[in-house]
XYZ file of C-alpha atoms in Angstrom:
377
model
C -11.259 -23.604 -4.191
C -8.826 -23.884 -6.730
C -7.825 -20.175 -5.077
C -5.152 -18.626 -3.089
C -6.131 -15.774 -0.647
C -4.012 -11.851 -0.189
C -5.184 -9.576 2.212
C -4.231 -6.383 2.548
C -2.910 -5.480 6.194
C -2.414 -1.488 6.356
C -3.329 0.131 3.010
C -6.149 1.736 4.893
C -4.516 2.966 7.862
C -4.468 6.650 7.287
C -8.721 6.896 7.678
C -7.962 5.713 11.450
C -5.113 7.420 12.483
C -6.515 7.301 16.548
C -6.473 3.099 15.878
C -4.012 3.009 13.704
C -0.593 4.518 15.618
C 0.382 1.457 17.527
C -0.942 -1.303 14.980
C -2.243 -1.995 11.484
C -6.046 -1.566 10.532
C -6.375 -5.148 10.379
C -5.280 -5.779 13.811
C -7.859 -2.858 15.125
C -9.704 -4.689 17.955
C -13.850 -4.782 16.737
C -16.702 -6.373 18.665
C -15.718 -7.359 22.203
C -13.191 -10.247 21.158
C -12.395 -10.066 17.079
C -10.238 -8.312 15.005
C -10.950 -6.686 11.742
C -8.704 -9.201 9.584
C -10.805 -11.997 11.503
C -13.735 -11.346 9.408
C -11.148 -12.021 6.105
C -9.683 -14.809 7.065
C -13.044 -16.402 8.039
C -14.217 -15.819 4.876
C -11.903 -17.445 2.629
C -11.381 -20.430 4.992
C -15.287 -20.743 4.830
C -15.168 -20.414 1.006
C -12.475 -23.540 1.690
C -9.048 -20.991 0.630
C -6.633 -22.767 2.504
C -3.581 -20.440 1.254
C -3.757 -16.775 2.372
C -0.933 -14.557 2.294
C -0.643 -11.184 4.395
C 0.565 -8.504 2.800
C 2.599 -6.043 5.468
C 3.391 -3.250 5.130
C 4.523 -1.522 8.853
C 3.630 -1.102 12.557
C 2.268 -4.975 11.917
C 3.735 -6.598 15.710
C 0.527 -6.293 16.920
C -0.811 -8.316 13.857
C 1.955 -11.159 14.204
C 1.053 -11.948 17.788
C -2.863 -12.013 16.607
C -2.439 -14.662 14.220
C 0.308 -16.826 15.465
C 0.797 -19.727 13.099
C -2.655 -19.466 12.105
C -3.768 -22.767 13.980
C -7.387 -20.254 15.451
C -8.726 -20.614 11.691
C -7.469 -24.029 10.974
C -4.252 -22.359 8.664
C -1.662 -23.980 10.455
C -0.822 -26.444 7.483
C 2.360 -28.088 5.958
C 1.130 -27.304 2.694
C -0.597 -23.791 2.551
C -1.837 -22.269 5.448
C -1.033 -18.925 6.150
C 2.078 -16.770 5.383
C 2.976 -12.852 6.225
C 4.652 -11.599 3.636
C 7.162 -8.434 4.251
C 7.237 -5.215 2.525
C 9.000 -4.728 -0.428
C 11.890 -3.092 -0.521
C 14.776 -2.579 -3.041
C 17.907 -0.372 -1.781
C 17.059 2.562 -3.329
C 14.125 2.497 -1.042
C 13.741 5.300 1.642
C 14.330 4.595 5.076
C 12.472 7.509 6.366
C 9.398 7.855 8.089
C 7.572 4.909 8.815
C 5.493 3.917 5.725
C 7.475 1.963 3.143
C 4.621 1.998 0.398
C 1.081 2.723 0.211
C -0.116 2.172 -3.271
C -1.755 -1.143 -3.992
C 0.794 -1.947 -6.807
C 3.397 -1.523 -4.480
C 2.689 -3.413 -2.071
C 1.540 -6.807 -4.162
C 5.218 -6.347 -5.156
C 6.129 -7.896 -1.661
C 4.035 -11.199 -2.581
C 4.932 -11.799 -6.181
C 7.588 -14.588 -5.165
C 4.361 -16.355 -2.968
C 1.923 -15.782 -6.229
C 4.837 -16.699 -8.297
C 5.494 -20.502 -6.763
C 1.807 -20.794 -5.554
C -0.399 -23.727 -8.150
C -3.915 -22.846 -7.668
C -5.847 -21.284 -10.769
C -7.625 -17.951 -9.349
C -6.799 -15.164 -6.778
C -8.632 -13.428 -4.244
C -7.468 -9.669 -2.771
C -9.283 -8.160 -0.279
C -8.347 -5.150 2.419
C -9.415 -5.385 6.363
C -11.608 -2.519 6.775
C -14.622 -3.979 6.216
C -16.748 -5.874 7.901
C -18.783 -8.539 6.795
C -19.559 -12.513 6.535
C -19.429 -13.507 1.924
C -19.131 -16.159 0.500
C -16.496 -16.009 -2.437
C -17.281 -19.278 -3.892
C -20.402 -18.007 -5.087
C -18.232 -14.730 -6.274
C -16.183 -17.057 -7.996
C -18.712 -19.054 -10.101
C -19.564 -15.781 -10.965
C -16.304 -15.001 -12.138
C -15.890 -18.200 -14.042
C -19.754 -17.850 -15.787
C -19.315 -14.148 -17.169
C -15.401 -15.014 -18.016
C -14.043 -11.835 -16.641
C -10.449 -10.906 -16.387
C -11.150 -8.905 -12.980
C -14.246 -9.483 -11.035
C -14.612 -6.540 -8.156
C -17.392 -7.319 -5.320
C -19.195 -3.914 -4.776
C -21.924 -2.848 -2.239
C -25.217 -0.777 -3.455
C -25.586 1.369 -0.965
C -26.012 6.066 -0.081
C -22.606 7.841 -0.195
C -22.720 10.282 2.618
C -19.759 12.981 2.647
C -17.596 10.406 5.154
C -16.637 8.316 2.305
C -14.906 11.383 0.236
C -11.333 10.785 -1.256
C -11.597 7.173 0.572
C -14.350 5.174 -1.855
C -14.226 4.163 -5.042
C -17.117 4.220 -6.994
C -18.423 2.454 -10.027
C -20.586 2.277 -12.937
C -21.638 -0.904 -14.244
C -24.472 -2.013 -17.398
C -27.134 -4.111 -16.979
C -25.324 -7.176 -17.211
C -22.716 -6.150 -14.141
C -19.789 -5.175 -17.051
C -18.080 -1.862 -15.602
C -18.096 0.957 -17.705
C -15.984 3.569 -15.563
C -14.717 3.859 -12.163
C -13.661 7.632 -9.965
C -12.991 8.617 -6.613
C -16.031 9.233 -4.462
C -16.503 13.609 -4.610
C -18.457 16.099 -2.853
C -20.217 16.321 -6.098
C -21.974 12.370 -6.159
C -25.174 11.980 -4.422
C -27.617 9.153 -4.213
C -27.045 5.821 -4.588
C -24.143 4.423 -6.086
C -22.348 0.986 -6.235
C -19.296 0.849 -4.239
C -16.582 -1.137 -4.365
C -15.657 -3.427 -1.500
C -12.131 -3.821 -2.536
C -12.568 -7.843 -3.258
C -10.702 -8.590 -6.440
C -11.397 -12.237 -8.086
C -9.004 -13.006 -11.624
C -6.452 -15.747 -12.471
C -3.320 -15.759 -11.003
C -1.340 -15.611 -14.113
C -3.697 -12.209 -14.994
C -2.175 -10.845 -11.874
C 1.514 -11.892 -12.426
C 1.096 -9.890 -15.967
C -0.440 -6.904 -13.716
C 2.332 -6.650 -11.446
C 4.653 -6.836 -14.567
C 3.399 -4.514 -15.807
C 2.760 -1.971 -13.729
C 6.808 -2.641 -12.838
C 7.881 -1.963 -15.958
C 5.594 1.340 -16.504
C 6.242 2.850 -13.037
C 2.234 2.378 -12.405
C 0.901 2.655 -8.735
C -2.533 2.837 -9.203
C -4.374 -0.489 -9.620
C -8.064 1.466 -10.136
C -6.829 4.369 -12.273
C -3.719 2.629 -13.973
C -5.323 -0.917 -14.229
C -8.990 -1.147 -14.186
C -9.503 2.900 -15.205
C -7.011 2.733 -18.271
C -8.267 -1.386 -19.653
C -12.162 -0.640 -19.279
C -12.842 -0.861 -22.971
C -11.152 -3.622 -24.013
C -11.110 -6.052 -20.926
C -13.941 -7.967 -19.405
C -14.756 -6.245 -16.229
C -17.287 -7.440 -14.562
C -18.838 -6.021 -10.453
C -20.701 -8.259 -7.928
C -23.644 -6.557 -5.640
C -22.913 -7.699 -2.373
C -26.577 -7.656 -0.753
C -25.430 -8.551 2.684
C -25.012 -6.560 5.645
C -21.602 -4.624 4.927
C -20.011 -1.908 6.898
C -16.232 0.046 6.114
C -14.345 1.511 8.995
C -12.869 4.858 7.232
C -12.856 6.982 10.313
C -13.486 7.104 14.076
C -17.698 7.706 13.394
C -17.695 4.992 11.139
C -15.602 2.567 13.374
C -17.672 3.077 16.407
C -21.252 2.808 14.751
C -20.398 0.100 12.452
C -19.627 -1.559 16.462
C -22.352 -0.321 17.758
C -24.952 -2.582 14.882
C -23.418 -5.546 16.500
C -26.129 -4.907 19.347
C -28.938 -5.342 16.782
C -30.257 -8.905 16.542
C -30.372 -8.363 12.634
C -26.976 -7.383 12.327
C -25.154 -10.094 14.645
C -27.606 -12.491 12.937
C -26.262 -11.523 9.370
C -22.736 -11.497 10.870
C -22.999 -14.668 13.163
C -25.538 -16.771 12.446
C -24.624 -17.374 8.715
C -24.964 -21.085 8.193
C -21.878 -22.766 7.825
C -20.173 -19.538 7.989
C -18.672 -18.963 11.479
C -16.292 -15.889 12.206
C -12.454 -17.655 13.880
C -10.176 -15.288 16.209
C -7.497 -16.203 18.409
C -8.891 -18.755 21.227
C -7.818 -17.240 24.432
C -9.065 -18.976 27.689
C -10.386 -16.485 30.381
C -12.264 -17.051 33.456
C -16.493 -15.775 32.703
C -17.058 -11.821 33.337
C -17.799 -11.481 36.934
C -21.153 -9.805 37.681
C -21.537 -8.114 40.861
C -23.800 -6.652 43.500
C -24.883 -3.183 42.148
C -23.984 -4.087 38.574
C -26.727 -3.357 36.159
C -26.482 -4.427 32.136
C -28.636 -3.597 29.300
C -28.097 -4.168 25.408
C -24.320 -4.737 25.779
C -21.876 -7.326 24.398
C -19.508 -8.426 27.284
C -16.286 -10.343 26.405
C -14.761 -12.600 29.731
C -12.747 -12.041 32.390
C -14.653 -8.519 33.404
C -15.327 -7.528 36.766
C -18.924 -5.575 36.240
C -20.228 -3.043 39.787
C -21.220 -0.266 37.872
C -23.946 0.478 34.920
C -23.544 -0.670 31.343
C -26.266 0.259 28.837
C -25.632 0.097 24.548
C -22.091 -0.558 25.339
C -18.954 -3.024 23.711
C -16.728 -4.521 26.648
C -13.576 -5.636 25.530
C -12.215 -8.446 27.972
C -10.562 -8.166 31.210
C -11.892 -4.230 31.977
C -12.676 -3.596 35.536
C -15.868 -1.644 35.884
C -16.194 -0.321 39.643
C -18.644 0.433 41.737
C -20.996 3.796 40.510
C -19.605 4.162 36.844
C -22.110 4.307 34.437
C -20.492 3.578 30.645
C -23.592 4.366 28.301
C -22.674 4.059 23.923
C -19.329 3.716 24.717
C -16.391 0.922 23.845
C -13.537 0.192 26.380
C -10.834 -2.110 24.935
C -8.914 -5.227 27.166
C -7.334 -4.520 29.980
C -9.277 -1.269 30.690
C -9.958 0.189 34.265
C -13.044 2.476 34.861
C -12.509 3.831 38.293
C -15.435 4.564 41.110
C -18.167 7.304 40.103
C -17.107 7.990 36.518
C -19.295 8.780 33.491
C -18.653 7.709 29.939
C -21.238 8.460 27.183
C -19.587 7.828 23.654
C -16.832 7.285 24.506
C -13.731 4.553 22.551
C -10.952 3.631 25.488
C -8.694 1.883 23.514
C -6.147 -1.103 25.135
C -4.745 -0.830 28.941
C -6.281 3.204 29.817
C -7.070 3.469 33.123
C -9.781 6.828 33.966
C -9.486 7.323 37.491
C -12.304 7.969 40.281
C -14.924 10.854 39.431
C -13.712 11.793 35.445
C -17.572 12.563 33.335
C -16.151 12.075 29.934
C -18.790 12.370 26.619
C -18.349 12.757 22.565
C -20.925 11.880 19.983
C -22.193 9.552 18.109
C -20.925 11.284 14.823
C -17.344 12.707 16.736
C -16.606 9.887 19.760
C -14.353 10.827 22.612
C -11.144 8.810 22.183
C -8.662 7.124 24.590
C -5.428 6.568 23.389
C -3.879 2.962 24.329
C -2.355 3.183 28.310
C -3.472 6.707 28.811
C -4.338 7.764 32.862
C -6.936 10.234 33.130
């Protein structure tokens, strides 16, 4: 495909502060072996986009460790490949606080040199807060056919209170031409076209947007660019009909992981022909199921030692679950240790947590009990 990819790695960190305290949302572990960015990188590579820039903001050491040279996604290339783009910082920027910029247009400034020196005709921009398998070639074909200036990918769904202030709703006519955009508010109800934060446009058009935004001090891509130009520009939507899950809260992260226990969701994400999901390959020993172990309807990564009971749960690599422990409806991340006779229900345990013998912890699917990285209970 004659396009470059731009991925925003930090732009939605604020929606899951529990999980982004030590990492960007792009490197949040997902599904037992993946990171959130794996789905976007795989979508691009499977759509023949082989030049990708990852726009970073802060707290991206974990992301750098995960991506490495990009060889696991076939992006370790002399020409093209993957590049981490640091944040744009001027001598006048304040250095106080962790966050540098949070607005999309400000973050693109850090990619300006990357965009200017690319030769490809089109740009595909996307965030890392969504789990889906999507073919960007189909979107590009629709974009060219409709002669759009910008195409925004949407997913039609019934909106819930969980998305208030975190989602963009888009109204379009019968042909898909955008008529209005708005932030999700408490007044919204029913089914809407919700933006997936995936944009397709010509590279030169994006450069013009960036330069105009810098000249006028614009910060909001949706309100200052899309909203102000819907009347005299050709902005269209592409409605994606496959499985799509947005991580915009701890509860939605929990729910989207639990969705993987459904065969139809796994088929939609991982069994789409010619669209595998790639991730960093780690060579670990197979999981050991010792005497007394009982596992049902769960995803267990390699390198684990299971002696207890695991039901409806996702267990990442290197986890130890001792005898007598009962893990239900929970997510236990890499290298955690679960002691004897522990009982967990609706719990999210981040990496390297230790839960000592006899502890009983429970949350609810709408409010899972979260254990921070490296915590000992």
